[in-house]
Amino acid sequence: MDSEKGLTKTMSVALLMFNLNEPDGIVRNLRSMQGVVDEIVIVDSSAPGDHEILLRLTSPFSVKVYHVLPLGFPEPLRPFGASKVESDYALILDADEESSERLKADLRKLNSDDAYVLPRFEEQLRSYTFHLRLFRPTGVRYCKRSFDFPEVDGRVGRLGKSHRIVHHANYGNYFEEKSRAERYFTIENVERPFNRRYLQEALTLRFRGRSVAIPFADRVQDRPDAPLSSPSARGVVEIEFLRDLVMGKGLRAASFNRRYSLRKWQFLLGLPASERSFLFALAQDVQHSGGLFAYLGVDNPAYLEKLTTSFHWDLRGIDVYRNLLRFRFRYRKPADTVPSNQNGFG
């Protein structure tokens, strides 16, 4: 049963946003959410000049802005952002997202559960994805993979589509912009490599918080880190496509996911053999160490602040990410400062 009915006493809510060179979207959400939330926290990873622009644009609003080095994508920064929230709950919105009117109207009254899964309407794909975006900051632990739901101390509710977030992303950019494709495919191959665990997940259907594995999925539990062959990798992409259709995602969304996964595989095959081998070994090491947050140490806000203090703002986020991963893999500990740049992973 949806948690829309669990509206009780008013609680304080913070808007938590992460920014990298998208000040227009940040300001749009500030205007939209002004008076709706009690606190606004912005974690900004823009270069110093763009950070100053953001500070000027947000100065008319009551906001707390923190400057943190870029890591190629915002998810690893979420423990840091959550640690800066003082309100009872935090709502995460990206710069290319906005809240529905129903969600804004009920936001301060959604407190019957400790965290909520919100539907996100993918405007361009005309489909819904689901994200844990409203939660008690002190009651979540970010662990395992960066794109997984955090672990929650307490109950998790699920809101209906009237409480949606609207996502305005241009999904064509994932393929047309080479730098964006390189960034996302690198990140995906670290945290979701083409191995037998990937196949097992493709054979698992998820219904409103419950998982149902297709019987054949049990046969791939042995050696979950074993890499998939090229035919197997292509086959699992087609399985995911059919699964998405069965789950009602719609042809447009299922086709995008299929195309994305095939391009991710092609990206991996296009790497030099030494880089490909290192990337796969790195993915295993991240998995066996408990996930990306613990592996890089970004589950510790003080560590992220320390890295930022010594950062010269001379690297792209994806290069910061690569260099920190490379250092952790080779020296078995997180880096004290961001290592100097190198090309690739090998």
CSV table of C-alpha atoms in Angstrom, one decimal:
chain,number,residue,atom,x,y,z
A,1,MET,CA,0.0,0.0,0.0
A,2,ASP,CA,1.3,3.4,-0.9
A,3,SER,CA,2.4,5.7,1.9
A,4,GLU,CA,0.4,8.6,0.6
A,5,LYS,CA,-2.1,7.8,3.4
A,6,GLY,CA,0.5,8.1,6.1
A,7,LEU,CA,0.3,11.8,6.5
A,8,THR,CA,0.7,12.9,10.1
A,9,LYS,CA,2.4,15.6,12.1
A,10,THR,CA,4.5,18.3,10.3
A,11,MET,CA,8.3,17.7,10.3
A,12,SER,CA,11.2,19.8,9.1
A,13,VAL,CA,12.5,19.0,5.6
A,14,ALA,CA,15.7,20.0,3.8
A,15,LEU,CA,16.2,20.3,0.1
A,16,LEU,CA,19.6,18.7,-0.7
A,17,MET,CA,21.0,19.4,-4.2
A,18,PHE,CA,24.3,18.5,-5.9
A,19,ASN,CA,25.6,20.8,-8.6
A,20,LEU,CA,28.3,20.7,-11.3
A,21,ASN,CA,28.0,23.7,-13.7
A,22,GLU,CA,24.1,23.7,-13.8
A,23,PRO,CA,23.3,26.9,-11.8
A,24,ASP,CA,20.1,27.6,-13.8
A,25,GLY,CA,18.5,24.3,-12.6
A,26,ILE,CA,19.6,25.0,-9.1
A,27,VAL,CA,18.1,28.4,-9.1
A,28,ARG,CA,14.9,27.1,-10.6
A,29,ASN,CA,14.5,24.6,-7.8
A,30,LEU,CA,15.3,27.3,-5.2
A,31,ARG,CA,12.5,29.4,-6.5
A,32,SER,CA,10.1,26.5,-6.7
A,33,MET,CA,10.9,25.1,-3.3
A,34,GLN,CA,11.2,28.4,-1.4
A,35,GLY,CA,8.7,28.3,1.5
A,36,VAL,CA,8.1,24.5,0.9
A,37,VAL,CA,11.3,23.3,2.8
A,38,ASP,CA,12.9,24.5,6.0
A,39,GLU,CA,16.5,24.2,4.9
A,40,ILE,CA,18.5,24.2,1.7
A,41,VAL,CA,21.9,22.5,1.3
A,42,ILE,CA,23.8,22.7,-2.0
A,43,VAL,CA,27.0,20.6,-2.6
A,44,ASP,CA,28.8,22.2,-5.5
A,45,SER,CA,31.6,20.6,-7.4
A,46,SER,CA,32.1,23.4,-10.0
A,47,ALA,CA,35.5,25.0,-10.7
A,48,PRO,CA,36.2,28.0,-8.4
A,49,GLY,CA,35.1,30.6,-11.0
A,50,ASP,CA,31.8,28.8,-11.5
A,51,HIS,CA,31.4,28.3,-7.8
A,52,GLU,CA,31.6,32.0,-7.3
A,53,ILE,CA,28.9,32.5,-9.9
A,54,LEU,CA,26.7,30.0,-8.1
A,55,LEU,CA,27.3,31.8,-4.8
A,56,ARG,CA,26.1,35.1,-6.4
A,57,LEU,CA,23.0,33.5,-8.0
A,58,THR,CA,22.0,31.8,-4.7
A,59,SER,CA,22.7,34.8,-2.4
A,60,PRO,CA,19.1,36.0,-2.5
A,61,PHE,CA,18.0,32.7,-0.9
A,62,SER,CA,18.7,31.3,2.5
A,63,VAL,CA,21.1,28.4,1.5
A,64,LYS,CA,24.1,26.6,2.8
A,65,VAL,CA,26.6,26.0,-0.1
A,66,TYR,CA,29.6,23.6,0.3
A,67,HIS,CA,32.4,23.4,-2.2
A,68,VAL,CA,33.6,19.8,-2.8
A,69,LEU,CA,35.9,18.4,-5.4
A,70,PRO,CA,34.2,16.6,-8.4
A,71,LEU,CA,34.1,12.8,-8.7
A,72,GLY,CA,32.5,12.4,-12.1
A,73,PHE,CA,29.0,11.9,-10.8
A,74,PRO,CA,27.1,13.1,-7.7
A,75,GLU,CA,26.3,9.8,-6.0
A,76,PRO,CA,29.6,9.4,-4.1
A,77,LEU,CA,29.0,12.8,-2.6
A,78,ARG,CA,25.7,11.9,-1.0
A,79,PRO,CA,27.0,10.9,2.4
A,80,PHE,CA,28.8,14.2,2.6
A,81,GLY,CA,25.6,16.1,1.7
A,82,ALA,CA,23.4,14.2,4.1
A,83,SER,CA,25.9,14.9,6.9
A,84,LYS,CA,25.3,18.7,6.4
A,85,VAL,CA,21.5,18.5,6.8
A,86,GLU,CA,20.0,19.5,10.2
A,87,SER,CA,16.3,18.9,9.4
A,88,ASP,CA,14.3,15.8,10.2
A,89,TYR,CA,14.2,14.7,6.6
A,90,ALA,CA,16.1,15.4,3.4
A,91,LEU,CA,14.8,15.5,-0.2
A,92,ILE,CA,17.3,15.1,-2.9
A,93,LEU,CA,16.7,16.9,-6.2
A,94,ASP,CA,19.2,17.1,-9.1
A,95,ALA,CA,19.5,20.3,-11.1
A,96,ASP,CA,17.6,18.7,-14.0
A,97,GLU,CA,14.7,17.6,-11.8
A,98,GLU,CA,11.8,19.3,-10.2
A,99,SER,CA,9.1,18.3,-7.7
A,100,SER,CA,5.5,17.7,-8.5
A,101,GLU,CA,3.0,20.0,-6.9
A,102,ARG,CA,1.5,17.1,-4.8
A,103,LEU,CA,4.9,16.2,-3.4
A,104,LYS,CA,5.5,19.8,-2.5
A,105,ALA,CA,2.1,20.1,-0.8
A,106,ASP,CA,2.6,17.0,1.3
A,107,LEU,CA,6.3,17.1,1.9
A,108,ARG,CA,6.4,18.3,5.5
A,109,LYS,CA,3.7,15.7,6.5
A,110,LEU,CA,5.4,12.6,5.1
A,111,ASN,CA,6.8,11.2,8.3
A,112,SER,CA,5.1,7.8,8.9
A,113,ASP,CA,8.2,6.1,7.4
A,114,ASP,CA,11.9,6.6,7.8
A,115,ALA,CA,12.6,6.8,4.1
A,116,TYR,CA,10.5,7.0,0.9
A,117,VAL,CA,11.0,5.7,-2.6
A,118,LEU,CA,9.7,8.3,-5.0
A,119,PRO,CA,8.7,7.7,-8.6
A,120,ARG,CA,10.7,9.8,-11.1
A,121,PHE,CA,9.0,10.5,-14.4
A,122,GLU,CA,11.6,10.3,-17.2
A,123,GLU,CA,10.1,13.0,-19.4
A,124,GLN,CA,11.9,12.2,-22.6
A,125,LEU,CA,11.4,8.4,-22.3
A,126,ARG,CA,7.7,8.7,-21.0
A,127,SER,CA,8.5,6.1,-18.3
A,128,TYR,CA,9.1,5.9,-14.6
A,129,THR,CA,12.1,4.9,-12.6
A,130,PHE,CA,12.2,4.7,-8.8
A,131,HIS,CA,14.6,6.4,-6.3
A,132,LEU,CA,15.0,6.6,-2.6
A,133,ARG,CA,15.1,10.4,-2.3
A,134,LEU,CA,13.3,11.3,0.9
A,135,PHE,CA,14.8,10.1,4.2
A,136,ARG,CA,16.0,10.8,7.7
A,137,PRO,CA,19.7,11.8,7.2
A,138,THR,CA,20.8,10.1,10.4
A,139,GLY,CA,19.0,6.9,9.4
A,140,VAL,CA,20.6,6.0,6.1
A,141,ARG,CA,24.0,4.3,5.4
A,142,TYR,CA,25.5,4.6,1.9
A,143,CYS,CA,27.3,1.4,1.1
A,144,LYS,CA,27.8,-1.1,-1.7
A,145,ARG,CA,27.2,0.4,-5.1
A,146,SER,CA,26.7,4.1,-5.6
A,147,PHE,CA,23.4,3.6,-7.5
A,148,ASP,CA,21.9,1.2,-5.1
A,149,PHE,CA,19.4,2.4,-2.5
A,150,PRO,CA,21.1,3.3,0.8
A,151,GLU,CA,20.5,1.0,3.8
A,152,VAL,CA,17.8,2.4,6.0
A,153,ASP,CA,17.3,2.1,9.8
A,154,GLY,CA,13.6,1.7,10.0
A,155,ARG,CA,10.7,1.5,7.5
A,156,VAL,CA,10.7,2.4,3.8
A,157,GLY,CA,7.6,3.7,2.2
A,158,ARG,CA,6.7,4.0,-1.5
A,159,LEU,CA,4.9,7.0,-2.8
A,160,GLY,CA,2.5,6.9,-5.8
A,161,LYS,CA,2.9,8.7,-9.1
A,162,SER,CA,1.1,11.9,-7.9
A,163,HIS,CA,4.2,12.4,-5.6
A,164,ARG,CA,6.6,12.2,-8.5
A,165,ILE,CA,9.8,13.9,-9.4
A,166,VAL,CA,10.0,15.0,-13.0
A,167,HIS,CA,13.4,14.4,-14.8
A,168,HIS,CA,14.1,16.7,-17.8
A,169,ALA,CA,17.3,14.9,-19.0
A,170,ASN,CA,18.2,14.7,-22.7
A,171,TYR,CA,19.1,11.1,-23.0
A,172,GLY,CA,20.5,11.6,-26.5
A,173,ASN,CA,23.5,13.3,-24.8
A,174,TYR,CA,24.5,10.0,-23.3
A,175,PHE,CA,25.6,8.9,-26.8
A,176,GLU,CA,26.3,12.2,-28.6
A,177,GLU,CA,28.7,13.6,-26.1
A,178,LYS,CA,31.8,11.5,-26.2
A,179,SER,CA,33.1,12.8,-22.8
A,180,ARG,CA,29.8,12.0,-21.1
A,181,ALA,CA,29.7,8.5,-22.6
A,182,GLU,CA,33.3,7.9,-21.5
A,183,ARG,CA,32.4,9.0,-18.0
A,184,TYR,CA,29.3,6.9,-17.5
A,185,PHE,CA,30.6,3.8,-19.2
A,186,THR,CA,33.7,3.9,-17.0
A,187,ILE,CA,31.7,4.3,-13.9
A,188,GLU,CA,29.3,1.5,-14.9
A,189,ASN,CA,32.1,-0.9,-15.7
A,190,VAL,CA,33.6,-0.4,-12.3
A,191,GLU,CA,30.4,-0.9,-10.3
A,192,ARG,CA,28.4,-3.1,-12.6
A,193,PRO,CA,30.8,-5.1,-14.7
A,194,PHE,CA,29.7,-7.7,-17.2
A,195,ASN,CA,30.0,-10.8,-15.0
A,196,ARG,CA,27.8,-13.6,-13.8
A,197,ARG,CA,26.3,-11.3,-11.1
A,198,TYR,CA,25.2,-9.0,-13.9
A,199,LEU,CA,23.5,-11.9,-15.5
A,200,GLN,CA,21.8,-12.9,-12.2
A,201,GLU,CA,20.4,-9.4,-11.8
A,202,ALA,CA,19.1,-9.4,-15.3
A,203,LEU,CA,17.2,-12.6,-14.4
A,204,THR,CA,15.6,-11.0,-11.4
A,205,LEU,CA,12.2,-9.2,-11.5
A,206,ARG,CA,11.6,-6.5,-8.9
A,207,PHE,CA,8.0,-5.6,-7.8
A,208,ARG,CA,7.5,-2.7,-5.3
A,209,GLY,CA,10.4,-3.6,-3.1
A,210,ARG,CA,10.2,-7.4,-3.6
A,211,SER,CA,12.6,-9.4,-5.9
A,212,VAL,CA,11.6,-12.6,-7.8
A,213,ALA,CA,14.4,-14.5,-9.4
A,214,ILE,CA,13.7,-16.5,-12.6
A,215,PRO,CA,14.6,-20.2,-11.7
A,216,PHE,CA,17.6,-20.2,-14.0
A,217,ALA,CA,19.1,-17.4,-12.0
A,218,ASP,CA,20.1,-19.8,-9.2
A,219,ARG,CA,22.5,-21.6,-11.6
A,220,VAL,CA,24.7,-18.5,-12.0
A,221,GLN,CA,25.3,-17.9,-8.2
A,222,ASP,CA,28.5,-20.0,-8.4
A,223,ARG,CA,31.6,-17.7,-9.2
A,224,PRO,CA,29.5,-14.5,-9.5
A,225,ASP,CA,32.7,-12.5,-10.4
A,226,ALA,CA,33.4,-14.7,-13.5
A,227,PRO,CA,33.4,-12.5,-16.6
A,228,LEU,CA,30.8,-13.0,-19.3
A,229,SER,CA,31.9,-14.0,-22.8
A,230,SER,CA,31.0,-11.7,-25.6
A,231,PRO,CA,27.9,-13.8,-26.7
A,232,SER,CA,26.8,-14.0,-23.1
A,233,ALA,CA,27.1,-10.3,-22.6
A,234,ARG,CA,25.1,-9.5,-25.7
A,235,GLY,CA,22.5,-12.1,-24.7
A,236,VAL,CA,22.1,-10.6,-21.2
A,237,VAL,CA,21.4,-7.2,-22.8
A,238,GLU,CA,18.6,-8.7,-24.8
A,239,ILE,CA,17.3,-10.4,-21.6
A,240,GLU,CA,17.2,-7.0,-19.9
A,241,PHE,CA,15.4,-5.5,-22.8
A,242,LEU,CA,12.6,-8.2,-22.6
A,243,ARG,CA,12.5,-7.8,-18.8
A,244,ASP,CA,12.0,-4.1,-19.1
A,245,LEU,CA,9.1,-4.6,-21.5
A,246,VAL,CA,7.5,-7.2,-19.2
A,247,MET,CA,7.9,-4.8,-16.2
A,248,GLY,CA,6.0,-2.2,-18.1
A,249,LYS,CA,8.8,0.3,-18.7
A,250,GLY,CA,7.6,1.0,-22.3
A,251,LEU,CA,9.3,0.5,-25.6
A,252,ARG,CA,11.1,3.9,-25.6
A,253,ALA,CA,12.7,3.3,-22.2
A,254,ALA,CA,13.5,-0.3,-22.8
A,255,SER,CA,15.1,0.5,-26.1
A,256,PHE,CA,17.2,3.3,-24.6
A,257,ASN,CA,18.4,0.9,-21.8
A,258,ARG,CA,19.3,-1.7,-24.5
A,259,ARG,CA,21.2,0.8,-26.6
A,260,TYR,CA,23.0,2.1,-23.5
A,261,SER,CA,24.1,-1.4,-22.4
A,262,LEU,CA,25.4,-2.3,-25.8
A,263,ARG,CA,27.4,0.9,-26.0
A,264,LYS,CA,28.8,0.2,-22.6
A,265,TRP,CA,30.0,-3.2,-23.8
A,266,GLN,CA,31.4,-1.7,-27.0
A,267,PHE,CA,33.3,0.8,-24.9
A,268,LEU,CA,34.8,-1.9,-22.8
A,269,LEU,CA,35.9,-3.9,-25.8
A,270,GLY,CA,37.5,-0.8,-27.3
A,271,LEU,CA,39.9,-0.4,-24.4
A,272,PRO,CA,43.4,-1.8,-24.7
A,273,ALA,CA,43.7,-5.3,-23.3
A,274,SER,CA,45.8,-4.1,-20.3
A,275,GLU,CA,43.2,-1.4,-19.3
A,276,ARG,CA,40.3,-3.9,-19.7
A,277,SER,CA,42.0,-6.4,-17.5
A,278,PHE,CA,42.8,-3.8,-14.9
A,279,LEU,CA,39.3,-2.4,-14.9
A,280,PHE,CA,37.9,-5.9,-14.3
A,281,ALA,CA,40.3,-6.5,-11.5
A,282,LEU,CA,39.4,-3.2,-10.0
A,283,ALA,CA,35.7,-3.9,-10.2
A,284,GLN,CA,36.3,-7.2,-8.3
A,285,ASP,CA,38.3,-5.4,-5.6
A,286,VAL,CA,35.6,-2.7,-5.1
A,287,GLN,CA,33.0,-5.4,-4.8
A,288,HIS,CA,35.0,-7.5,-2.3
A,289,SER,CA,35.8,-4.4,-0.2
A,290,GLY,CA,32.2,-3.6,0.5
A,291,GLY,CA,31.4,-1.2,-2.3
A,292,LEU,CA,32.5,2.2,-3.7
A,293,PHE,CA,31.8,4.4,-0.7
A,294,ALA,CA,34.0,2.3,1.7
A,295,TYR,CA,36.6,1.6,-1.0
A,296,LEU,CA,37.3,5.3,-1.7
A,297,GLY,CA,36.6,6.5,1.8
A,298,VAL,CA,33.9,8.9,0.7
A,299,ASP,CA,31.5,7.6,3.4
A,300,ASN,CA,33.6,9.8,5.7
A,301,PRO,CA,32.7,13.5,5.2
A,302,ALA,CA,35.9,14.6,6.9
A,303,TYR,CA,38.0,12.7,4.4
A,304,LEU,CA,36.2,14.3,1.5
A,305,GLU,CA,36.8,17.8,3.0
A,306,LYS,CA,40.5,16.9,3.4
A,307,LEU,CA,40.8,15.9,-0.3
A,308,THR,CA,39.0,19.1,-1.4
A,309,THR,CA,41.4,21.3,0.7
A,310,SER,CA,44.4,20.0,-1.2
A,311,PHE,CA,42.7,19.8,-4.6
A,312,HIS,CA,44.0,22.2,-7.3
A,313,TRP,CA,40.9,22.1,-9.5
A,314,ASP,CA,43.1,21.0,-12.5
A,315,LEU,CA,41.3,17.6,-13.2
A,316,ARG,CA,38.0,16.6,-14.6
A,317,GLY,CA,35.8,14.7,-12.1
A,318,ILE,CA,36.2,11.4,-14.0
A,319,ASP,CA,40.0,11.8,-13.8
A,320,VAL,CA,39.7,12.4,-10.0
A,321,TYR,CA,37.6,9.3,-9.8
A,322,ARG,CA,40.0,7.2,-11.8
A,323,ASN,CA,43.1,8.4,-9.9
A,324,LEU,CA,41.6,7.7,-6.5
A,325,LEU,CA,40.5,4.3,-7.6
A,326,ARG,CA,43.9,3.5,-9.0
A,327,PHE,CA,45.7,4.6,-5.9
A,328,ARG,CA,43.4,2.6,-3.6
A,329,PHE,CA,43.8,-0.5,-5.7
A,330,ARG,CA,47.6,-0.3,-5.8
A,331,TYR,CA,48.3,0.9,-2.2
A,332,ARG,CA,45.4,-0.7,-0.4
A,333,LYS,CA,44.3,2.5,1.2
A,334,PRO,CA,42.6,5.8,0.2
A,335,ALA,CA,44.8,8.6,-1.1
A,336,ASP,CA,45.8,11.5,1.2
A,337,THR,CA,45.5,13.9,-1.8
A,338,VAL,CA,44.3,13.5,-5.3
A,339,PRO,CA,47.0,11.7,-7.3
A,340,SER,CA,48.4,13.4,-10.5
A,341,ASN,CA,46.6,12.6,-13.7
A,342,GLN,CA,47.3,9.6,-15.9
A,343,ASN,CA,45.6,8.4,-19.0
A,344,GLY,CA,43.3,5.4,-18.7
A,345,PHE,CA,43.4,2.8,-16.0
A,346,GLY,CA,46.3,0.6,-17.0
